[in-house]
XYZ file of C-alpha atoms in Angstrom:
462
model
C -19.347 -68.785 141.134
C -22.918 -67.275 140.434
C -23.625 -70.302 138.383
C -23.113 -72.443 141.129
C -24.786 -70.918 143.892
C -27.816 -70.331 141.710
C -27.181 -74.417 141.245
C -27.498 -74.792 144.552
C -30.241 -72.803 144.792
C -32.447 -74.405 142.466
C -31.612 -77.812 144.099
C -32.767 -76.910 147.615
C -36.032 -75.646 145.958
C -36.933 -78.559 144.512
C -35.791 -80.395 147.593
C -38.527 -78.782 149.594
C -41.124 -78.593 147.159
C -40.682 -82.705 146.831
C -40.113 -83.817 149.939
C -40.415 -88.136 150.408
C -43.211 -90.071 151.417
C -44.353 -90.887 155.016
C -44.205 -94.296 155.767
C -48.059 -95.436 155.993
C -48.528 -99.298 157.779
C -50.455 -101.280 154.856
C -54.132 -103.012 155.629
C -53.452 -106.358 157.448
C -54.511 -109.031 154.885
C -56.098 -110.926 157.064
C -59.700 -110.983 158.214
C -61.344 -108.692 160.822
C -62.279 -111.839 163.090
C -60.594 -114.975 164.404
C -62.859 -118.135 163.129
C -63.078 -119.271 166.345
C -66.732 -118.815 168.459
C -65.215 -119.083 171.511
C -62.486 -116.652 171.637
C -62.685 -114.555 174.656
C -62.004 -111.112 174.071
C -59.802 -108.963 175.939
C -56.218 -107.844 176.889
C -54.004 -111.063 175.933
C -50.264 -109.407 176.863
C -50.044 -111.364 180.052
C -46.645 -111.634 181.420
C -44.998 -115.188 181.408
C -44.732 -115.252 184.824
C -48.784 -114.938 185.324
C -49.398 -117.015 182.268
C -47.465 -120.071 183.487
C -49.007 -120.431 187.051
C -46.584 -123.885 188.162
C -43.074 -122.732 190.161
C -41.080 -125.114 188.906
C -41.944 -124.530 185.647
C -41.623 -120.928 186.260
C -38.389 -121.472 188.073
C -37.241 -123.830 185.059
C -38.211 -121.183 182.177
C -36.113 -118.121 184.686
C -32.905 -120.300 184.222
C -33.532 -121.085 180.548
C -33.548 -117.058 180.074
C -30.603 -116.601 181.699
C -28.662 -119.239 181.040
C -29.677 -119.815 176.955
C -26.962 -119.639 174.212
C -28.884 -119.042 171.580
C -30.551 -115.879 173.849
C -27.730 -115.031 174.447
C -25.984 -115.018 170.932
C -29.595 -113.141 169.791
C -29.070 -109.942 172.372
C -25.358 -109.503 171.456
C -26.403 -109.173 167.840
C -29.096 -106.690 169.333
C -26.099 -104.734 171.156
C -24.321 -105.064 167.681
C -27.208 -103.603 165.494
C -27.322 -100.598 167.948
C -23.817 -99.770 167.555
C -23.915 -99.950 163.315
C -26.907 -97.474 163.805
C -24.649 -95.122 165.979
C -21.918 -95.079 163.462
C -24.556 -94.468 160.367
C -26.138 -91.504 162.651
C -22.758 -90.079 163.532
C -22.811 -89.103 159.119
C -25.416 -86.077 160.670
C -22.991 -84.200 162.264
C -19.251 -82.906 161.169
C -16.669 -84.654 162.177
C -14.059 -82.435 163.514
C -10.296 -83.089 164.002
C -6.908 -82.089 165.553
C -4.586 -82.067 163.231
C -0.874 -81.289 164.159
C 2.452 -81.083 161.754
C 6.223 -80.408 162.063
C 8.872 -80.142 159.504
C 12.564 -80.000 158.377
C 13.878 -79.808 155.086
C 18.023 -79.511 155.366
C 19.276 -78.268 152.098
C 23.549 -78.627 151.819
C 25.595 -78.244 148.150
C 29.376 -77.675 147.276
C 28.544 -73.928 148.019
C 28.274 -73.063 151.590
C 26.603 -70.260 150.836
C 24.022 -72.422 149.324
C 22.915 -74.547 152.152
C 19.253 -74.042 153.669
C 17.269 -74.601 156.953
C 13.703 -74.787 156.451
C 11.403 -75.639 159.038
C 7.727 -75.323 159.854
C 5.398 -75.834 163.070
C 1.670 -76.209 162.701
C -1.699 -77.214 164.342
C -5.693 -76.907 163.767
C -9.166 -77.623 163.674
C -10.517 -79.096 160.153
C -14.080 -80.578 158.761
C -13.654 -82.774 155.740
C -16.236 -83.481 153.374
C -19.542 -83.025 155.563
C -22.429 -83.336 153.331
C -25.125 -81.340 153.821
C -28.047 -83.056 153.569
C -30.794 -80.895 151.510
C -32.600 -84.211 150.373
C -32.376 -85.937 153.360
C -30.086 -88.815 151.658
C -28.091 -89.192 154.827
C -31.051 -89.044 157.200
C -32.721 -91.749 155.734
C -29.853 -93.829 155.949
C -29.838 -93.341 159.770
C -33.714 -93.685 159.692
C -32.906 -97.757 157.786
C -30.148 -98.318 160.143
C -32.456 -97.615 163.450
C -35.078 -99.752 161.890
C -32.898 -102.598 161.099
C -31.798 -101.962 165.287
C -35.187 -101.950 165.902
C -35.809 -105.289 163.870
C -32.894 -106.939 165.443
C -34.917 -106.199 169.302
C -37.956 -107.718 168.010
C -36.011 -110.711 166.480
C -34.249 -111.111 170.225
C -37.996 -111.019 171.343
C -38.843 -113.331 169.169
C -36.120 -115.777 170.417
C -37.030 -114.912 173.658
C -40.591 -115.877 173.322
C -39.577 -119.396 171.648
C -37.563 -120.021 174.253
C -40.358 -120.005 176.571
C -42.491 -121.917 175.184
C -39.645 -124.268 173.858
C -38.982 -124.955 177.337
C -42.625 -125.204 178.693
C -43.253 -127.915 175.584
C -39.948 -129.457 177.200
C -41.046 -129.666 180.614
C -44.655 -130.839 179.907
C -43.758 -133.461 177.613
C -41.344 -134.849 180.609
C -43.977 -134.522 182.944
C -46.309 -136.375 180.491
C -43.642 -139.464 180.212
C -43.475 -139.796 183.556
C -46.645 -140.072 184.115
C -46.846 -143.004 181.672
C -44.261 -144.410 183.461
C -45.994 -144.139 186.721
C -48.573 -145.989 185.027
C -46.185 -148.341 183.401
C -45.020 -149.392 186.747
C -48.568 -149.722 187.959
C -49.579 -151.825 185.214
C -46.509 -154.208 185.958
C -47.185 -154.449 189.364
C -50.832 -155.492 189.012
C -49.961 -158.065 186.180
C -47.204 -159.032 188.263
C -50.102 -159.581 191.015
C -52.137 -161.132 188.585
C -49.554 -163.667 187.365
C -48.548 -164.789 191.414
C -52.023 -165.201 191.804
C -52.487 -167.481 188.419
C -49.507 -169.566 189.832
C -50.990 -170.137 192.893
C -54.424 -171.593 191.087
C -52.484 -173.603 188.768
C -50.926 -175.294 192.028
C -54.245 -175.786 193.368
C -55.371 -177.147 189.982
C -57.487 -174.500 189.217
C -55.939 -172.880 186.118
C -53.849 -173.861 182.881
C -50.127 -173.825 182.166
C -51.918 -171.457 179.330
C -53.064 -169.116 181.664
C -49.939 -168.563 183.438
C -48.415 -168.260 179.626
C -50.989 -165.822 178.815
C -50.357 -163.828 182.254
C -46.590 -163.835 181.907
C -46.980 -162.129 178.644
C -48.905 -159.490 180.399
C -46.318 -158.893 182.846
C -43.214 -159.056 180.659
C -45.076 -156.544 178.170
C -45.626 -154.189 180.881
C -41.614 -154.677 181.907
C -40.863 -153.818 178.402
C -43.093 -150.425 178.615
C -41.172 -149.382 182.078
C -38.284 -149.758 180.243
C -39.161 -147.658 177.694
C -40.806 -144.891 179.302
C -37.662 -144.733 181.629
C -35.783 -143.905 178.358
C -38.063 -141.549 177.378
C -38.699 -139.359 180.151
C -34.105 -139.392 180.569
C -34.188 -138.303 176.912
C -36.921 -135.495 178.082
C -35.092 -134.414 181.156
C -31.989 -133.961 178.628
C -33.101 -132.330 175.938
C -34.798 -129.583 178.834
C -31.224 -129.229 180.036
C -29.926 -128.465 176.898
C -32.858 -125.745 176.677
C -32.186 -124.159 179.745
C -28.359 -124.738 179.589
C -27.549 -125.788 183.325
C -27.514 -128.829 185.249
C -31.224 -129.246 186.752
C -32.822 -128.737 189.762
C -34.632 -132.103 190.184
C -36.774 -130.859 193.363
C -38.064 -128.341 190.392
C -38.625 -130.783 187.650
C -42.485 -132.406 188.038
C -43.272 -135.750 188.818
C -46.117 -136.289 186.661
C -48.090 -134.058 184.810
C -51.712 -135.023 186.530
C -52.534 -133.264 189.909
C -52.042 -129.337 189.000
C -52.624 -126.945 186.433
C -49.259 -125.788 184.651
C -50.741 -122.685 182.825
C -53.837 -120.512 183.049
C -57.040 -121.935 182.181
C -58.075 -119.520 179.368
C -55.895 -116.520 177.762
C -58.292 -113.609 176.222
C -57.752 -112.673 172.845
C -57.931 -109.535 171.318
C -58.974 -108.752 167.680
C -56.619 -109.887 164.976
C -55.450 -106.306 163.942
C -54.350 -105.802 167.667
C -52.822 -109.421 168.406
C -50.958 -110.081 165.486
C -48.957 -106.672 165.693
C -47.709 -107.767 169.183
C -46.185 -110.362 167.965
C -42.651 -109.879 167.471
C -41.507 -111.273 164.436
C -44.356 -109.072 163.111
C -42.713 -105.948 164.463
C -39.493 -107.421 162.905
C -41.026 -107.685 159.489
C -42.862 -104.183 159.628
C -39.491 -102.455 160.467
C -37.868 -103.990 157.831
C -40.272 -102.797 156.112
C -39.617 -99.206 157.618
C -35.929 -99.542 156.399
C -36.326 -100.663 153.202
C -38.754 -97.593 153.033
C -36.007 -95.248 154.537
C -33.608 -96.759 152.167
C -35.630 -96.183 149.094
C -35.681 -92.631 150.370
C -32.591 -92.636 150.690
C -32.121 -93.473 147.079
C -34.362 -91.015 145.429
C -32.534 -88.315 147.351
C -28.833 -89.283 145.500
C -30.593 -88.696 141.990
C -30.372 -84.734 143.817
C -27.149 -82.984 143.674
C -25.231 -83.488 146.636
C -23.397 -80.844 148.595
C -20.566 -81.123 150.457
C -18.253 -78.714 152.987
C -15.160 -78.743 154.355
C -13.506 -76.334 156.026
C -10.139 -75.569 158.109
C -8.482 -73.102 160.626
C -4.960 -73.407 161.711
C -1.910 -71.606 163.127
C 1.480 -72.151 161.493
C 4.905 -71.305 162.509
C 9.130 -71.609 162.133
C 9.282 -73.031 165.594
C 6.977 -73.800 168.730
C 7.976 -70.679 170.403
C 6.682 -68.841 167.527
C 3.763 -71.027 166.969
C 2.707 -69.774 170.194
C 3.766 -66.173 170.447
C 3.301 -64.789 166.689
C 1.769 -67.504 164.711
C 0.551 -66.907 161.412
C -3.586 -67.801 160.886
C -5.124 -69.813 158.490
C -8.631 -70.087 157.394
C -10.192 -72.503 154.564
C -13.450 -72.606 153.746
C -14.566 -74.734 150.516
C -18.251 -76.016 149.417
C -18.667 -79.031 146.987
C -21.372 -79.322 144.845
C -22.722 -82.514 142.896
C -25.162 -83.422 140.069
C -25.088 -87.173 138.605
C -25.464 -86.683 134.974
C -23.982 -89.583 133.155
C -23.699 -92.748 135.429
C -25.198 -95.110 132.850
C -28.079 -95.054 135.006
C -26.701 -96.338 137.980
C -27.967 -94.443 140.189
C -31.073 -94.952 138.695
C -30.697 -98.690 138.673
C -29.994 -97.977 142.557
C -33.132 -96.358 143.141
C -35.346 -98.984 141.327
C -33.380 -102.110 143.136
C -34.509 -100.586 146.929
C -37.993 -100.375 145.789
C -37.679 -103.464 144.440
C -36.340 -104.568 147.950
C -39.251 -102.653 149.495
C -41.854 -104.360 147.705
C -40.233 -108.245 148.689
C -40.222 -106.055 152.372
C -44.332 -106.158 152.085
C -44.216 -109.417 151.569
C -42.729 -110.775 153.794
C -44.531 -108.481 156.217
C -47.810 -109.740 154.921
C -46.974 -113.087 155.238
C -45.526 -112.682 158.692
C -49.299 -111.598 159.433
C -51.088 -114.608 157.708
C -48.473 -116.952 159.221
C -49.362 -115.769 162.973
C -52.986 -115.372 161.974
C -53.117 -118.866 160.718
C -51.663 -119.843 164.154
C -53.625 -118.313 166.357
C -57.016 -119.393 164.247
C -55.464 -123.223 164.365
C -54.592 -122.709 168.224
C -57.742 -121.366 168.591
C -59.852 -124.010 166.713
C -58.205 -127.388 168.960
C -58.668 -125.074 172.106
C -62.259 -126.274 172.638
C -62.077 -129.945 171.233
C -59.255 -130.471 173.035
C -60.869 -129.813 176.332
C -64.006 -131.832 175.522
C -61.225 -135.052 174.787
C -59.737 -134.511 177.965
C -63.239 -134.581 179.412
C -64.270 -137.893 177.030
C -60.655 -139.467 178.091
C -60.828 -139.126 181.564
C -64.388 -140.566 181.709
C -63.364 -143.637 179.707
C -60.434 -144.014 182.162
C -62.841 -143.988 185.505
C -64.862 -146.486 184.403
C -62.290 -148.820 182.813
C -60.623 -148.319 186.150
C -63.854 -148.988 187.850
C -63.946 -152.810 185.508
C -60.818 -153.842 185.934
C -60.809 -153.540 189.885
C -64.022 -155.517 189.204
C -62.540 -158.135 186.728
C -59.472 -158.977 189.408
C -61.980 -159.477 191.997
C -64.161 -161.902 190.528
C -60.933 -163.456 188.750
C -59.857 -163.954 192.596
C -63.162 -165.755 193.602
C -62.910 -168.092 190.209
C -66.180 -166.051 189.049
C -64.270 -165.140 185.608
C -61.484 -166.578 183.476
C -58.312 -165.071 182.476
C -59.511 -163.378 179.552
C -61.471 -161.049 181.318
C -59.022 -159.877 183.598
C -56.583 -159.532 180.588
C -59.038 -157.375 178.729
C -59.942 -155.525 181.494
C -55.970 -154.952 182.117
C -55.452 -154.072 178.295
C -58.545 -151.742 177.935
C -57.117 -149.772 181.507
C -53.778 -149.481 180.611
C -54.574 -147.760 177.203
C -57.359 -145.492 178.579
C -54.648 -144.063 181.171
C -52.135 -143.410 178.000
C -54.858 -142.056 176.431
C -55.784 -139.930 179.015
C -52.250 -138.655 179.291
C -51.715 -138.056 176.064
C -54.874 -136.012 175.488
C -53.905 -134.015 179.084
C -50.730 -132.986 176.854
C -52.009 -131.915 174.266
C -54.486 -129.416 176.411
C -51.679 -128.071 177.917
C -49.201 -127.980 174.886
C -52.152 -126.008 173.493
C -52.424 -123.700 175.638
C -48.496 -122.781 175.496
C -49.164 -122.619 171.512
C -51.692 -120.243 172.078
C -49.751 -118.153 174.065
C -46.328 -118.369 171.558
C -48.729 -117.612 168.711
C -50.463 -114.087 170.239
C -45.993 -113.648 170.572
C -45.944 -113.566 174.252
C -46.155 -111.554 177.057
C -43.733 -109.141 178.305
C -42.283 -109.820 182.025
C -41.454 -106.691 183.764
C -37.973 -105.596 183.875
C -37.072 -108.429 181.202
C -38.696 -107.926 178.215
């Protein structure tokens, strides 16, 4: 017995004098500064709901977080990951249980005198193999576990963040197609216009059957690009349904995507070693790291000799009567210690395998930060030159607007053939998709920008 507790001694001495490492967040390997000259700095949290300024678009994105699947699936794995921690923490304390027993042993031979009547009533309080934690083995364990919770809330965030800008990429794009649409049907009714009025001249003797060829092919052209816009901005308006996992509220979904501003003009960015760590699948991969830090920890600490306690107190009796009036008392009390000598270096293996794990950990934490820095930087980069295309774009479109409301008037007064007025039509028609397209891309941007800095957190939802 001296040997032992002399054992046990030694081993909580040499617990404290070694106790584990602090966890320490490694140096970002990214640079100090985004490449961009025209990043704004300052506070770039802003909540989704001030970020995207358009209501249906706001009201859209509110029933795509509430109504989502995939969000959905993502917080009940949260819930989940919170429970497994509870259980792993519960290992801290002693568990304590009721334990009850009665008996009967009935003992009858050829000799009466033989025969026996045993029986036995009992009840108490026992703690089963408790270990006491000297090394901390068990609270690191609980430490990985609450990481791994806390890695499963950022992943949910993460989701949650997608989402929004899943369905804001969703919403614009349908807004974009049916603005090309709009201008589809424009297109067809001018040619349309423009093909009557050929008709008429050829009548008069004043154009070609080539002309009216040549107009008809304008007209049926634009037909074919009303069709297929029509299919595109159905497909759109679906695949935002499936997104936001309702039927739609049409009075919410935009008619074009011209006329009003969908997001903010400008987002402020802070300093990469701020921005990135707000993103969440950054604070996923840093408490992964945490756990596989814990669980390294955790590791070391079973190379220690473990101790372990159990104890029991009871009352026993012949019957119930007696088990309540004159029971007889029963105390255990029992300490188990320890010591790994020959495993075959398993346990050693096990300690070398969760650093292992812990360095693949820093990886992928490191390249979770060069992956969002390398968005941000590319989001950053288009921000300006897609702004000065929008500019360029919708220049090119007012004066190509401005010719071909020219070209159809002298076409009317026989000033100009139809080649002029088809060019003019042509050159119009792809300026406006042009224009569209480029109006897109500004705002699809923007919501990249705002995905890639990982969101902002909405009050009472996040």
């Amino acid at each position: 017995m001296k040997h032992v507790f002399c054992l046990l001694i030694g081993a909580v001495l040499v617990g404290c004098a070694s106790p584990q490492p602090e966890y320490q967040r490694p140096a970002a390997p990214v640079p100090a500064h985004w490449p961009a000259a025209d990043a704004e700095s300052g506070q770039a949290d802003v909540a989704w709901r001030r970020f995207f300024i358009d209501e249906g678009l706001r009201a859209t994105i509110a029933e795509a977080l509430a109504n989502n699947r995939d969000l959905r699936a993502a917080v009940a794995n949260v819930q989940a990951a919170r429970a497994q921690y509870r259980v792993q923490d519960a290992a801290r304390l002693p568990t304590v249980q009721l334990q009850g027993n009665a008996n009967r042993q009935l003992t009858r031979g050829g000799d009466p005198s033989l025969a026996a009547d045993s029986r036995s009533v009992s009840t108490g309080l026992g703690v089963s193999a408790f270990e006491l934690d000297l090394f901390g083995r068990v609270r690191s364990l609980s430490d990985a576990q609450w990481q791994r919770y806390l890695a499963s809330e950022a992943g949910a965030q993460a989701a949650r963040v997608s989402l929004i800008a899943e369905t804001a990429n969703a919403y614009l794009t349908l807004a974009a197609d049916r603005s090309q649409l709009a201008a589809a049907r424009a297109t067809q009714q001018s040619a349309e216009r423009s093909l009557a009025l050929t008709r008429e001249r050829l009548r008069l003797g004043a154009a070609s059957a080539l002309d009216v060829s040549a107009m008809n092919t304008v007209a049926q052209q634009a037909r074919a690009d009303v069709a297929r816009y029509q299919g595109l901005a159905e497909r759109d308006r679906l695949a935002l349904q499936l997104l936001v996992g309702a039927e739609l509220d049409e009075a919410r979904l935009p008619a074009a995507l011209e006329g009003k501003p969908f997001t903010l003009a400008a987002l402020p960015v802070d300093a990469p070693a701020e921005a990135l760590l707000r993103r969440p699948d950054v604070r996923q991969a840093e408490s992964l790291l945490r756990a596989a830090h814990a669980d390294v920890a955790a590791a070391r600490a079973g190379l220690w000799p473990k101790l372990g306690l159990s104890a029991s107190s009871g009352l026993s009796g012949v019957t119930l009567a007696s088990l309540l009036n004159t029971p007889a008392r029963a105390l255990s009390l029992a300490l188990d210690a320890s010591l790994p000598l020959l495993d075959g270096g398993a346990a050693r293996a096990g300690a070398d395998q969760a650093e292992a794990q812990r360095l693949a950990a820093l990886a992928a934490y490191e390249k979770a930060l060069q992956s969002g820095f390398r968005e941000v930087a590319d989001a950053l980069s288009q921000r300006q030159a897609l702004a000065e295309e929008k500019q360029a774009r919708q220049a090119t479109l007012a004066s190509a607007e401005t010719s071909l409301r020219l070209a159809e008037a002298r076409y009317r007064q026989g000033l100009d053939g139809y080649l002029s007025l088809l060019e003019a039509q042509r050159t119009a028609q792809s300026a406006r998709q042009q224009w569209i397209s480029a109006s897109l891309a500004e705002a699809e941007n923007m919501a990249a920008l705002y995905r890639s800095l990982g969101g902002g957190l909405e009050e009472g939802s996040g």
